[in-house]
Short mmCIF file of N, CA and C in Angstrom, two decimals:
data_model
loop_
_atom_site.label_atom_id
_atom_site.label_comp_id
_atom_site.label_asym_id
_atom_site.label_seq_id
_atom_site.Cartn_x
_atom_site.Cartn_y
_atom_site.Cartn_z
N UNK A 3 0.63 -0.85 -0.26
CA UNK A 3 0.11 0.12 0.44
C UNK A 3 0.56 0.78 0.36
N UNK A 4 0.35 2.54 -0.05
CA UNK A 4 1.03 3.34 -0.72
C UNK A 4 0.93 4.17 0.77
N UNK A 5 2.12 4.77 0.61
CA UNK A 5 1.30 6.54 1.47
C UNK A 5 0.19 7.72 1.20
N UNK A 6 0.03 7.99 2.11
CA UNK A 6 -1.90 8.75 1.80
C UNK A 6 -1.05 9.70 2.84
N UNK A 7 -0.94 11.07 2.58
CA UNK A 7 -1.71 11.53 1.61
C UNK A 7 -0.61 11.44 0.30
N UNK A 8 -0.66 11.40 -0.57
CA UNK A 8 0.56 11.49 -1.93
C UNK A 8 0.95 13.47 -2.21
N UNK A 9 2.50 12.55 -2.56
CA UNK A 9 3.40 13.96 -2.96
C UNK A 9 2.18 15.00 -4.35
N UNK A 10 2.24 14.54 -4.98
CA UNK A 10 1.48 14.66 -5.56
C UNK A 10 -0.69 14.38 -6.69
N UNK A 11 -0.68 15.23 -5.73
CA UNK A 11 -2.62 14.52 -6.33
C UNK A 11 -2.50 14.78 -7.68
N UNK A 12 -1.55 14.85 -8.54
CA UNK A 12 -2.24 15.58 -9.99
C UNK A 12 -3.06 16.07 -10.63
N UNK A 13 -2.65 16.80 -11.81
CA UNK A 13 -3.92 17.11 -12.08
C UNK A 13 -5.67 16.91 -12.64
N UNK A 14 -7.22 17.75 -12.33
CA UNK A 14 -7.66 16.27 -12.01
C UNK A 14 -8.58 16.70 -12.98
N UNK A 15 -9.65 16.00 -14.30
CA UNK A 15 -10.80 16.53 -14.85
C UNK A 15 -11.55 17.19 -13.83
N UNK A 16 -11.83 18.82 -13.73
CA UNK A 16 -12.70 19.20 -12.90
C UNK A 16 -13.97 19.89 -13.73
N UNK A 17 -14.27 19.61 -15.15
CA UNK A 17 -14.97 20.02 -16.03
C UNK A 17 -16.03 19.63 -15.38
N UNK A 18 -16.53 18.83 -14.95
CA UNK A 18 -17.52 18.02 -14.10
C UNK A 18 -17.18 16.99 -13.11
N UNK A 19 -18.64 17.27 -12.34
CA UNK A 19 -18.40 15.85 -10.95
C UNK A 19 -17.82 13.90 -11.73
N UNK A 20 -18.54 14.10 -12.94
CA UNK A 20 -18.96 12.67 -13.33
C UNK A 20 -16.78 12.29 -14.36
N UNK A 21 -16.71 13.48 -14.64
CA UNK A 21 -15.66 13.74 -15.41
C UNK A 21 -14.27 13.42 -14.12
N UNK A 22 -14.66 14.05 -13.31
CA UNK A 22 -13.66 14.02 -11.89
C UNK A 22 -14.35 12.41 -11.84
N UNK A 23 -14.95 11.48 -11.40
CA UNK A 23 -15.17 10.81 -10.21
C UNK A 23 -14.13 9.56 -11.98
N UNK A 24 -14.66 9.55 -12.96
CA UNK A 24 -13.45 8.91 -13.88
C UNK A 24 -12.17 9.07 -14.20
N UNK A 25 -11.52 10.15 -13.27
CA UNK A 25 -10.14 10.69 -13.58
C UNK A 25 -10.12 9.67 -12.80
N UNK A 26 -10.34 10.02 -11.61
CA UNK A 26 -9.51 9.75 -9.68
C UNK A 26 -9.68 8.20 -10.37
N UNK A 27 -10.41 7.20 -11.26
CA UNK A 27 -10.98 5.46 -10.95
C UNK A 27 -9.76 5.24 -12.07
N UNK A 28 -9.26 6.52 -13.36
CA UNK A 28 -7.90 6.21 -13.68
C UNK A 28 -7.12 6.48 -12.99
N UNK A 29 -6.33 7.66 -12.74
CA UNK A 29 -5.31 7.45 -11.37
C UNK A 29 -4.75 6.17 -10.65
N UNK A 30 -6.59 5.68 -9.94
CA UNK A 30 -6.20 4.56 -9.28
C UNK A 30 -6.61 3.67 -9.37
N UNK A 31 -6.20 3.03 -11.33
CA UNK A 31 -7.12 1.43 -11.76
C UNK A 31 -6.27 0.74 -11.27
N UNK A 32 -5.35 -0.01 -10.84
CA UNK A 32 -4.86 -1.05 -10.88
C UNK A 32 -5.61 -0.57 -9.06
N UNK A 33 -5.23 -0.60 -7.82
CA UNK A 33 -6.16 -0.62 -6.79
C UNK A 33 -7.72 -0.81 -6.53
N UNK A 34 -8.37 -0.03 -8.17
CA UNK A 34 -9.08 -0.62 -8.12
C UNK A 34 -10.30 -1.58 -8.88
N UNK A 35 -9.03 -1.88 -9.94
CA UNK A 35 -8.96 -3.42 -10.26
C UNK A 35 -9.25 -4.35 -9.59
N UNK A 36 -8.03 -4.74 -8.80
CA UNK A 36 -8.40 -5.42 -7.47
C UNK A 36 -8.74 -5.57 -7.10
N UNK A 37 -9.91 -4.25 -6.30
CA UNK A 37 -10.78 -4.34 -5.54
C UNK A 37 -12.04 -4.69 -6.81
N UNK A 38 -12.49 -4.82 -7.58
CA UNK A 38 -13.32 -5.03 -7.70
C UNK A 38 -13.24 -6.64 -8.45
N UNK A 39 -11.94 -7.66 -8.97
CA UNK A 39 -12.15 -9.17 -9.76
C UNK A 39 -12.08 -8.83 -8.42
N UNK A 40 -11.21 -9.06 -6.76
CA UNK A 40 -11.97 -9.71 -5.58
C UNK A 40 -13.65 -9.31 -5.36
N UNK A 41 -13.78 -8.33 -5.18
CA UNK A 41 -15.43 -7.81 -5.21
C UNK A 41 -16.47 -8.98 -5.67
N UNK A 42 -15.67 -9.81 -7.33
CA UNK A 42 -16.28 -10.38 -7.92
C UNK A 42 -16.21 -11.77 -7.37
N UNK A 43 -15.21 -12.59 -7.17
CA UNK A 43 -15.31 -13.63 -6.87
C UNK A 43 -15.08 -13.72 -4.25
N UNK A 44 -15.14 -12.61 -3.98
CA UNK A 44 -15.54 -12.47 -2.69
C UNK A 44 -17.46 -12.94 -2.42
N UNK A 45 -18.21 -11.88 -3.85
CA UNK A 45 -19.77 -12.30 -4.10
C UNK A 45 -19.91 -13.80 -4.80
N UNK A 46 -19.24 -14.49 -5.74
CA UNK A 46 -19.71 -15.44 -5.64
C UNK A 46 -19.55 -16.67 -5.40
N UNK A 47 -18.34 -17.22 -4.01
CA UNK A 47 -17.89 -17.62 -3.05
C UNK A 47 -19.68 -18.30 -2.68
N UNK A 48 -20.89 -16.95 -2.00
CA UNK A 48 -22.13 -17.67 -1.45
C UNK A 48 -22.73 -17.68 -2.25
N UNK A 49 -22.83 -17.29 -3.78
CA UNK A 49 -23.60 -17.35 -4.61
C UNK A 49 -23.70 -19.04 -5.50
N UNK A 50 -22.19 -19.17 -4.89
CA UNK A 50 -22.30 -20.65 -6.08
C UNK A 50 -22.27 -21.79 -4.58
N UNK A 51 -22.48 -21.20 -2.77
CA UNK A 51 -22.71 -22.42 -2.08
C UNK A 51 -23.54 -23.64 -2.31
N UNK A 52 -25.23 -23.40 -2.84
CA UNK A 52 -26.06 -23.58 -2.74
C UNK A 52 -26.03 -24.84 -4.52
N UNK A 53 -24.89 -24.42 -4.87
CA UNK A 53 -24.93 -25.35 -6.29
C UNK A 53 -24.15 -26.44 -6.24
N UNK A 54 -23.63 -26.25 -5.08
CA UNK A 54 -22.36 -27.06 -4.93
C UNK A 54 -23.19 -28.15 -3.09
N UNK A 55 -23.83 -27.71 -2.07
CA UNK A 55 -24.38 -28.39 -1.93
C UNK A 55 -25.99 -29.13 -2.62
N UNK A 56 -26.13 -29.03 -3.43
CA UNK A 56 -27.07 -29.07 -3.88
C UNK A 56 -26.18 -31.11 -4.42
N UNK A 57 -24.75 -30.56 -4.53
CA UNK A 57 -24.17 -31.12 -4.86
C UNK A 57 -23.85 -32.91 -4.49
N UNK A 58 -23.97 -32.34 -3.52
CA UNK A 58 -22.74 -33.34 -2.60
C UNK A 58 -24.45 -34.17 -2.62
N UNK A 59 -25.43 -32.81 -2.41
CA UNK A 59 -27.21 -34.40 -2.34
C UNK A 59 -27.00 -34.72 -3.37
N UNK A 60 -27.32 -35.00 -4.01
CA UNK A 60 -27.17 -35.96 -5.06
C UNK A 60 -26.24 -36.74 -4.95
N UNK A 61 -24.60 -36.19 -4.47
CA UNK A 61 -22.98 -37.69 -4.07
C UNK A 61 -24.62 -38.56 -2.73
N UNK A 62 -24.73 -37.74 -2.28
CA UNK A 62 -25.03 -38.67 -0.34
C UNK A 62 -26.65 -39.55 -1.77
N UNK A 63 -27.38 -39.40 -2.34
CA UNK A 63 -28.71 -39.68 -2.82
C UNK A 63 -27.68 -40.62 -3.92
N UNK A 64 -27.10 -41.08 -4.36
CA UNK A 64 -26.06 -42.07 -5.45
C UNK A 64 -25.21 -42.84 -4.73
N UNK A 65 -25.04 -42.75 -3.69
CA UNK A 65 -24.08 -42.96 -3.01
C UNK A 65 -22.31 -42.97 -3.32
N UNK A 66 -21.70 -41.86 -4.51
CA UNK A 66 -20.80 -42.00 -4.20
C UNK A 66 -19.94 -41.06 -3.69
N UNK A 67 -19.25 -41.91 -2.90
CA UNK A 67 -18.75 -41.14 -2.55
C UNK A 67 -17.44 -40.31 -2.73
N UNK A 68 -17.01 -40.52 -3.89
CA UNK A 68 -15.77 -39.63 -4.44
C UNK A 68 -16.53 -37.85 -5.17
N UNK A 69 -17.56 -38.70 -4.80
CA UNK A 69 -18.10 -37.43 -5.42
C UNK A 69 -19.15 -36.28 -4.63
N UNK A 70 -19.13 -36.95 -3.46
CA UNK A 70 -19.97 -36.27 -2.15
C UNK A 70 -18.21 -35.54 -1.66
N UNK A 71 -17.17 -36.56 -1.32
CA UNK A 71 -15.75 -36.10 -1.15
C UNK A 71 -15.94 -34.84 -2.39
N UNK A 72 -15.33 -35.20 -3.56
CA UNK A 72 -14.74 -33.76 -4.05
C UNK A 72 -15.85 -32.70 -3.73
N UNK A 73 -17.21 -32.26 -3.51
CA UNK A 73 -18.36 -31.11 -3.40
C UNK A 73 -17.76 -30.36 -2.06
N UNK A 74 -17.24 -31.35 -1.02
CA UNK A 74 -17.16 -31.67 1.00
C UNK A 74 -15.35 -30.61 0.26
N UNK A 75 -15.33 -30.40 -0.71
CA UNK A 75 -13.83 -30.33 -1.22
C UNK A 75 -13.73 -28.62 -1.98
N UNK A 76 -15.65 -28.84 -2.53
CA UNK A 76 -15.10 -27.73 -3.35
C UNK A 76 -16.07 -25.72 -2.18
N UNK A 77 -17.07 -26.93 -1.25
CA UNK A 77 -17.22 -25.93 -0.25
C UNK A 77 -16.26 -25.23 0.71
N UNK A 78 -15.61 -26.33 1.18
CA UNK A 78 -14.64 -25.38 1.29
C UNK A 78 -13.54 -24.23 0.85
N UNK A 79 -13.36 -24.91 -0.04
CA UNK A 79 -12.38 -24.30 -0.93
C UNK A 79 -13.38 -22.65 -1.73
N UNK A 80 -14.38 -23.09 -1.34
CA UNK A 80 -15.33 -21.92 -1.26
C UNK A 80 -15.36 -21.07 -0.24
N UNK A 81 -15.81 -21.43 0.71
CA UNK A 81 -15.83 -21.31 2.53
C UNK A 81 -14.24 -20.31 2.05
N UNK A 82 -13.21 -21.09 2.00
CA UNK A 82 -12.17 -20.41 2.78
C UNK A 82 -11.46 -19.00 1.96
N UNK A 83 -12.19 -19.15 0.16
CA UNK A 83 -11.61 -18.30 -1.02
C UNK A 83 -12.41 -17.25 -0.55
N UNK A 84 -14.05 -16.95 -0.03
CA UNK A 84 -14.18 -15.74 0.53
C UNK A 84 -14.03 -15.14 1.96
N UNK A 85 -13.51 -15.79 2.16
CA UNK A 85 -13.12 -15.44 3.57
C UNK A 85 -11.69 -14.85 3.04
N UNK A 86 -11.40 -15.46 2.12
CA UNK A 86 -9.78 -14.46 1.76
C UNK A 86 -9.93 -13.45 0.98
N UNK A 87 -11.09 -13.81 -0.24
CA UNK A 87 -11.29 -12.55 -1.26
C UNK A 87 -11.98 -11.33 -0.57
N UNK A 88 -12.69 -11.89 0.80
CA UNK A 88 -13.55 -11.06 1.79
C UNK A 88 -12.04 -9.95 2.11
N UNK A 89 -11.29 -10.40 2.38
CA UNK A 89 -10.32 -9.46 3.58
C UNK A 89 -9.17 -8.62 2.56
N UNK A 90 -9.34 -9.53 0.69
CA UNK A 90 -8.81 -8.22 -0.05
C UNK A 90 -9.54 -7.69 -0.89
N UNK A 91 -10.78 -7.40 -0.78
CA UNK A 91 -11.09 -6.65 -1.17
C UNK A 91 -11.99 -5.13 0.15
N UNK A 92 -11.65 -5.90 1.70
CA UNK A 92 -11.58 -4.69 2.19
C UNK A 92 -10.69 -4.40 2.53
N UNK A 93 -9.44 -4.38 2.64
CA UNK A 93 -8.24 -4.38 2.28
C UNK A 93 -8.73 -2.70 1.24
N UNK A 94 -8.38 -3.21 0.34
CA UNK A 94 -8.66 -2.26 -1.10
C UNK A 94 -9.92 -1.35 -1.42
N UNK A 95 -10.41 -1.53 -1.00
CA UNK A 95 -11.67 -0.54 -0.51
C UNK A 95 -11.57 0.47 0.12
N UNK A 96 -10.88 -0.32 1.42
CA UNK A 96 -10.37 0.88 3.02
C UNK A 96 -9.56 1.72 2.19
N UNK A 97 -7.99 0.84 0.82
CA UNK A 97 -7.65 1.69 0.72
C UNK A 97 -7.61 3.41 -0.17
N UNK A 98 -8.94 2.29 -1.13
CA UNK A 98 -8.98 3.48 -2.40
C UNK A 98 -10.83 4.60 -1.90
N UNK A 99 -11.15 3.98 -1.08
CA UNK A 99 -11.72 5.06 -0.48
C UNK A 99 -10.98 5.83 0.17
N UNK A 100 -9.84 6.12 1.08
CA UNK A 100 -9.07 6.78 2.00
C UNK A 100 -8.27 7.39 0.60
N UNK A 101 -7.30 7.14 -0.62
CA UNK A 101 -7.12 7.32 -1.18
C UNK A 101 -7.55 8.71 -2.20
N UNK A 102 -9.28 8.40 -2.05
CA UNK A 102 -9.74 9.18 -3.20
C UNK A 102 -10.07 10.21 -2.07
N UNK A 103 -10.46 10.26 -1.11
CA UNK A 103 -10.60 11.46 0.38
C UNK A 103 -9.54 12.50 0.42
N UNK A 104 -8.43 11.61 0.07
CA UNK A 104 -7.13 12.09 0.63
C UNK A 104 -6.92 13.76 -0.78
N UNK A 105 -7.30 12.42 -2.04
CA UNK A 105 -6.79 13.40 -3.82
C UNK A 105 -8.07 14.32 -3.62
N UNK A 106 -8.81 14.56 -3.22
CA UNK A 106 -9.92 15.35 -3.06
C UNK A 106 -9.09 16.63 -2.35
N UNK A 107 -9.10 15.81 -1.42
CA UNK A 107 -9.11 17.14 0.36
C UNK A 107 -7.69 17.90 -0.32
N UNK A 108 -6.64 17.47 -0.74
CA UNK A 108 -5.63 18.46 -1.48
C UNK A 108 -5.88 19.52 -2.86
N UNK A 109 -6.98 18.30 -3.53
CA UNK A 109 -6.78 19.30 -4.38
C UNK A 109 -8.27 20.32 -3.56
N UNK A 110 -8.61 19.71 -2.84
CA UNK A 110 -9.71 21.93 -2.63
C UNK A 110 -8.75 21.91 -1.95
N UNK A 111 -7.71 21.81 -1.12
CA UNK A 111 -6.78 22.74 -0.61
C UNK A 111 -5.83 23.41 -0.74
N UNK A 112 -5.20 23.01 -1.95
CA UNK A 112 -4.81 23.43 -3.00
C UNK A 112 -5.22 24.80 -3.51
N UNK A 113 -6.63 24.57 -4.54
CA UNK A 113 -7.05 25.74 -5.01
C UNK A 113 -7.91 26.83 -3.95
N UNK A 114 -8.04 25.65 -2.71
CA UNK A 114 -8.12 27.28 -1.95
C UNK A 114 -7.32 28.13 -1.76
N UNK A 115 -5.63 27.46 -1.60
CA UNK A 115 -4.68 28.48 -1.48
C UNK A 115 -4.59 28.69 -2.47
N UNK A 116 -4.46 28.73 -4.14
CA UNK A 116 -4.09 29.59 -5.26
C UNK A 116 -5.07 30.37 -4.92
N UNK A 117 -6.44 30.40 -4.60
CA UNK A 117 -7.66 31.29 -4.93
C UNK A 117 -7.52 33.05 -3.62
N UNK A 118 -6.26 32.29 -2.67
CA UNK A 118 -6.43 32.91 -1.51
C UNK A 118 -8.07 33.96 -1.03
N UNK A 119 -7.40 35.59 -0.64
CA UNK A 119 -8.41 36.23 -0.56
C UNK A 119 -9.71 36.54 -1.45
N UNK A 120 -9.52 35.96 -2.40
CA UNK A 120 -10.82 36.06 -3.87
C UNK A 120 -11.86 34.64 -3.52
N UNK A 121 -11.13 33.74 -3.15
CA UNK A 121 -12.34 32.74 -2.28
C UNK A 121 -13.68 33.32 -1.58
N UNK A 122 -13.04 33.72 -0.55
CA UNK A 122 -14.99 34.07 -0.48
C UNK A 122 -15.44 35.20 -1.70
N UNK A 123 -15.05 35.42 -2.17
CA UNK A 123 -15.95 36.91 -3.09
C UNK A 123 -16.53 35.64 -3.78
N UNK A 124 -15.56 34.11 -3.62
CA UNK A 124 -15.98 33.79 -5.10
C UNK A 124 -17.44 32.09 -4.84
N UNK A 125 -17.51 32.37 -3.45
CA UNK A 125 -18.02 31.14 -2.56
C UNK A 125 -17.97 30.88 -1.39
N UNK A 126 -18.82 30.64 -1.24
CA UNK A 126 -20.12 31.00 0.73
C UNK A 126 -18.60 29.69 1.24
N UNK A 127 -18.88 30.72 2.48
CA UNK A 127 -17.43 29.89 3.34
C UNK A 127 -18.65 28.11 3.73
N UNK A 128 -18.89 28.64 3.86
CA UNK A 128 -20.83 26.91 3.91
C UNK A 128 -20.33 25.97 2.75
N UNK A 129 -20.05 26.74 1.48
CA UNK A 129 -20.02 25.46 0.18
C UNK A 129 -18.77 24.85 0.18
N UNK A 130 -17.44 25.66 1.34
CA UNK A 130 -16.18 25.42 1.00
C UNK A 130 -15.99 24.58 2.23
N UNK A 131 -17.21 24.32 3.24
CA UNK A 131 -17.16 24.05 4.65
C UNK A 131 -17.74 22.41 4.06
N UNK A 132 -18.64 22.36 3.21
CA UNK A 132 -19.50 21.66 3.18
C UNK A 132 -18.24 20.58 1.89
N UNK A 133 -17.40 20.54 1.06
CA UNK A 133 -16.51 20.53 0.07
C UNK A 133 -15.69 19.17 1.44
N UNK A 134 -15.10 20.08 2.57
CA UNK A 134 -14.35 19.11 3.46
C UNK A 134 -15.55 18.06 4.56
N UNK A 135 -16.77 18.77 4.56
CA UNK A 135 -17.29 17.76 5.73
C UNK A 135 -18.16 16.12 4.64
N UNK A 136 -19.28 16.93 3.54
CA UNK A 136 -19.86 15.59 2.93
C UNK A 136 -19.21 15.04 1.81
N UNK A 137 -19.04 15.97 1.04
CA UNK A 137 -18.69 15.79 -0.63
C UNK A 137 -17.42 14.24 -0.72
N UNK A 138 -16.77 15.32 0.22
CA UNK A 138 -15.43 14.18 0.57
C UNK A 138 -15.94 12.23 0.76
N UNK A 139 -16.73 12.59 1.86
CA UNK A 139 -17.27 11.23 1.80
C UNK A 139 -17.99 10.50 0.88
N UNK A 140 -18.72 11.52 -0.02
CA UNK A 140 -19.92 10.25 -1.01
C UNK A 140 -18.07 10.43 -2.21
N UNK A 141 -17.14 10.63 -2.09
CA UNK A 141 -15.91 10.74 -3.15
C UNK A 141 -15.92 9.61 -3.53
N UNK A 142 -15.21 9.05 -1.30
CA UNK A 142 -14.99 8.16 -0.94
C UNK A 142 -15.76 6.67 -1.50
N UNK A 143 -17.44 6.89 -0.83
CA UNK A 143 -18.25 6.13 -1.00
C UNK A 143 -18.67 5.92 -2.17
N UNK A 144 -18.69 6.26 -3.14
CA UNK A 144 -18.57 6.34 -5.01
C UNK A 144 -17.58 4.88 -5.01
N UNK A 145 -16.44 4.89 -5.23
CA UNK A 145 -15.25 4.59 -5.43
C UNK A 145 -14.90 3.51 -4.65
N UNK A 146 -15.78 3.39 -3.39
CA UNK A 146 -15.51 1.88 -2.03
C UNK A 146 -16.15 0.98 -2.86
N UNK A 147 -18.03 1.35 -3.31
CA UNK A 147 -19.14 0.45 -3.79
C UNK A 147 -18.59 -0.23 -4.67
N UNK A 148 -17.55 -0.05 -5.28
CA UNK A 148 -17.15 -0.10 -7.12
C UNK A 148 -17.23 -1.60 -6.98
N UNK A 149 -16.46 -1.69 -6.15
CA UNK A 149 -16.47 -4.15 -6.02
C UNK A 149 -17.19 -3.98 -5.12
N UNK A 150 -17.91 -3.68 -4.62
CA UNK A 150 -19.41 -4.63 -3.82
C UNK A 150 -20.43 -5.03 -4.84
N UNK A 151 -20.70 -3.75 -6.21
CA UNK A 151 -21.58 -3.59 -6.82
C UNK A 151 -21.24 -4.01 -8.30
N UNK A 152 -19.68 -4.65 -8.33
CA UNK A 152 -19.76 -5.14 -9.66
C UNK A 152 -19.50 -6.01 -8.58
N UNK A 153 -20.08 -7.09 -8.24
CA UNK A 153 -19.98 -8.37 -7.53
C UNK A 153 -21.70 -8.98 -7.05
N UNK A 154 -21.81 -7.94 -6.78
CA UNK A 154 -23.02 -8.13 -7.01
C UNK A 154 -24.32 -8.15 -8.16
N UNK A 155 -23.93 -7.98 -8.42
CA UNK A 155 -24.27 -7.72 -10.89
C UNK A 155 -24.03 -9.08 -11.23
N UNK A 156 -22.18 -9.35 -10.96
CA UNK A 156 -22.02 -10.19 -11.81
C UNK A 156 -22.66 -11.59 -10.65
N UNK A 157 -22.85 -11.98 -9.85
CA UNK A 157 -23.48 -13.06 -9.27
C UNK A 157 -24.66 -12.89 -9.47
N UNK A 158 -25.53 -12.19 -9.62
CA UNK A 158 -26.60 -11.85 -9.77
C UNK A 158 -26.46 -12.68 -11.05
N UNK A 159 -26.04 -12.20 -11.85
CA UNK A 159 -26.58 -13.21 -13.26
C UNK A 159 -25.99 -14.10 -13.56
N UNK A 160 -25.15 -14.42 -12.99
CA UNK A 160 -25.39 -16.42 -12.11
C UNK A 160 -25.06 -16.79 -11.77
N UNK A 161 -26.27 -16.29 -10.63
CA UNK A 161 -26.27 -17.45 -10.07
C UNK A 161 -28.52 -17.49 -10.86
N UNK A 162 -28.49 -16.23 -11.99
CA UNK A 162 -29.73 -16.04 -12.02
C UNK A 162 -29.66 -17.32 -13.19
N UNK A 163 -28.59 -17.05 -14.18
CA UNK A 163 -28.25 -18.50 -15.29
C UNK A 163 -28.42 -19.52 -15.27
N UNK A 164 -27.50 -19.81 -13.71
CA UNK A 164 -27.68 -21.38 -12.99
C UNK A 164 -28.84 -21.87 -12.47
N UNK A 165 -30.25 -20.66 -11.85
CA UNK A 165 -31.41 -20.87 -12.12
C UNK A 165 -32.64 -20.99 -13.01
N UNK A 166 -32.10 -20.08 -14.38
CA UNK A 166 -33.01 -20.41 -15.51
C UNK A 166 -32.62 -22.18 -15.92
N UNK A 167 -31.42 -23.20 -15.49
CA UNK A 167 -31.13 -23.88 -16.01
C UNK A 167 -31.59 -25.20 -15.44
N UNK A 168 -31.92 -24.96 -14.23
CA UNK A 168 -32.73 -25.54 -13.19
C UNK A 168 -33.99 -25.40 -13.26
N UNK A 169 -34.87 -24.43 -13.23
CA UNK A 169 -36.49 -24.31 -13.13
C UNK A 169 -36.26 -22.47 -13.82
N UNK A 170 -36.72 -22.41 -15.34
CA UNK A 170 -37.68 -21.68 -15.72
C UNK A 170 -37.83 -19.83 -14.95
N UNK A 171 -38.97 -20.82 -13.92
CA UNK A 171 -39.60 -19.92 -13.17
C UNK A 171 -39.06 -19.55 -12.07
N UNK A 172 -38.34 -20.18 -11.72
CA UNK A 172 -37.95 -20.40 -10.82
C UNK A 172 -36.81 -19.28 -11.22
N UNK A 173 -36.03 -19.64 -12.34
CA UNK A 173 -35.00 -17.76 -12.86
C UNK A 173 -35.45 -17.06 -13.10
N UNK A 174 -37.01 -16.91 -14.14
CA UNK A 174 -36.98 -15.82 -14.48
C UNK A 174 -37.65 -15.27 -13.28
N UNK A 175 -38.87 -15.80 -11.82
CA UNK A 175 -38.14 -14.67 -11.12
C UNK A 175 -37.37 -14.09 -10.33
N UNK A 176 -36.70 -14.74 -10.03
CA UNK A 176 -34.47 -13.76 -10.22
C UNK A 176 -34.93 -12.55 -11.30
N UNK A 177 -34.63 -13.39 -11.88
CA UNK A 177 -33.89 -12.15 -13.74
C UNK A 177 -34.80 -10.66 -13.35
N UNK A 178 -36.16 -10.96 -12.40
CA UNK A 178 -37.46 -9.86 -12.86
C UNK A 178 -36.86 -9.53 -11.43
N UNK A 179 -37.76 -10.13 -10.37
CA UNK A 179 -38.42 -9.51 -9.29
C UNK A 179 -37.03 -8.78 -8.72
N UNK A 180 -35.63 -9.66 -8.77
CA UNK A 180 -34.64 -8.28 -8.13
C UNK A 180 -34.22 -7.30 -8.87
N UNK A 181 -34.87 -6.67 -9.90
CA UNK A 181 -35.03 -5.64 -10.44
C UNK A 181 -35.53 -4.71 -9.85
N UNK A 182 -37.32 -5.14 -9.94
CA UNK A 182 -38.17 -4.72 -9.02
C UNK A 182 -37.79 -4.51 -7.39
N UNK A 183 -37.32 -5.04 -7.25
CA UNK A 183 -36.62 -5.16 -5.50
C UNK A 183 -36.02 -3.64 -5.41
N UNK A 184 -35.26 -3.98 -6.37
CA UNK A 184 -34.05 -2.72 -6.30
C UNK A 184 -34.60 -1.47 -6.59
N UNK A 185 -35.52 -1.84 -7.29
CA UNK A 185 -35.95 0.00 -7.72
C UNK A 185 -37.37 0.54 -6.36
N UNK A 186 -37.96 -0.86 -5.70
CA UNK A 186 -39.04 -0.55 -4.80
C UNK A 186 -37.43 0.46 -3.76
N UNK A 187 -36.72 -0.27 -3.36
CA UNK A 187 -35.39 -0.25 -2.02
C UNK A 187 -34.86 1.51 -2.80
N UNK A 188 -34.84 1.89 -3.47
CA UNK A 188 -33.63 3.04 -3.84
C UNK A 188 -34.76 3.76 -4.06
N UNK A 189 -35.90 3.95 -4.04
CA UNK A 189 -37.39 4.98 -3.63
C UNK A 189 -36.89 5.13 -2.05
N UNK A 190 -37.03 3.86 -1.05
CA UNK A 190 -36.89 3.88 -0.45
C UNK A 190 -35.83 4.63 0.36
#
């Protein structure tokens, strides 16, 4: 991990909030890619456990000792993988949150120093305080949520595909129900 804050935060694309977030993602590309990959692996492990348990039950019914041992090994591997990737995702997410927050603070302070005495004429004092308290948390949260969000999307797609293979009505329930549920929760 790198030491924070950075000696040089870089030159941001400040034309809009979206461009600023894209600039942050580009500057944090490798840790962000690692967080997304570990987030996907972390969420895929519990998503695959019911299938693996079903495989173990089928092995028990068929009295297939080798198949049962293989299913047990797969369940153990999924549990260990979930623990390892969960720790990796969390460490990278914390780093990404802090790196994006510190970088934003550094850039805000540098801009305030450049403006000097003209700052109060351009923006209200409350707006500067808002950047320091609220906006930085939002920037950090957006970068942090990418790993969990991508893992959730990928695991939902995989679970839906697996359910469609097992039972079309059940798969369609997930395919239709999850977006509807997300829309309802978003309103709340």
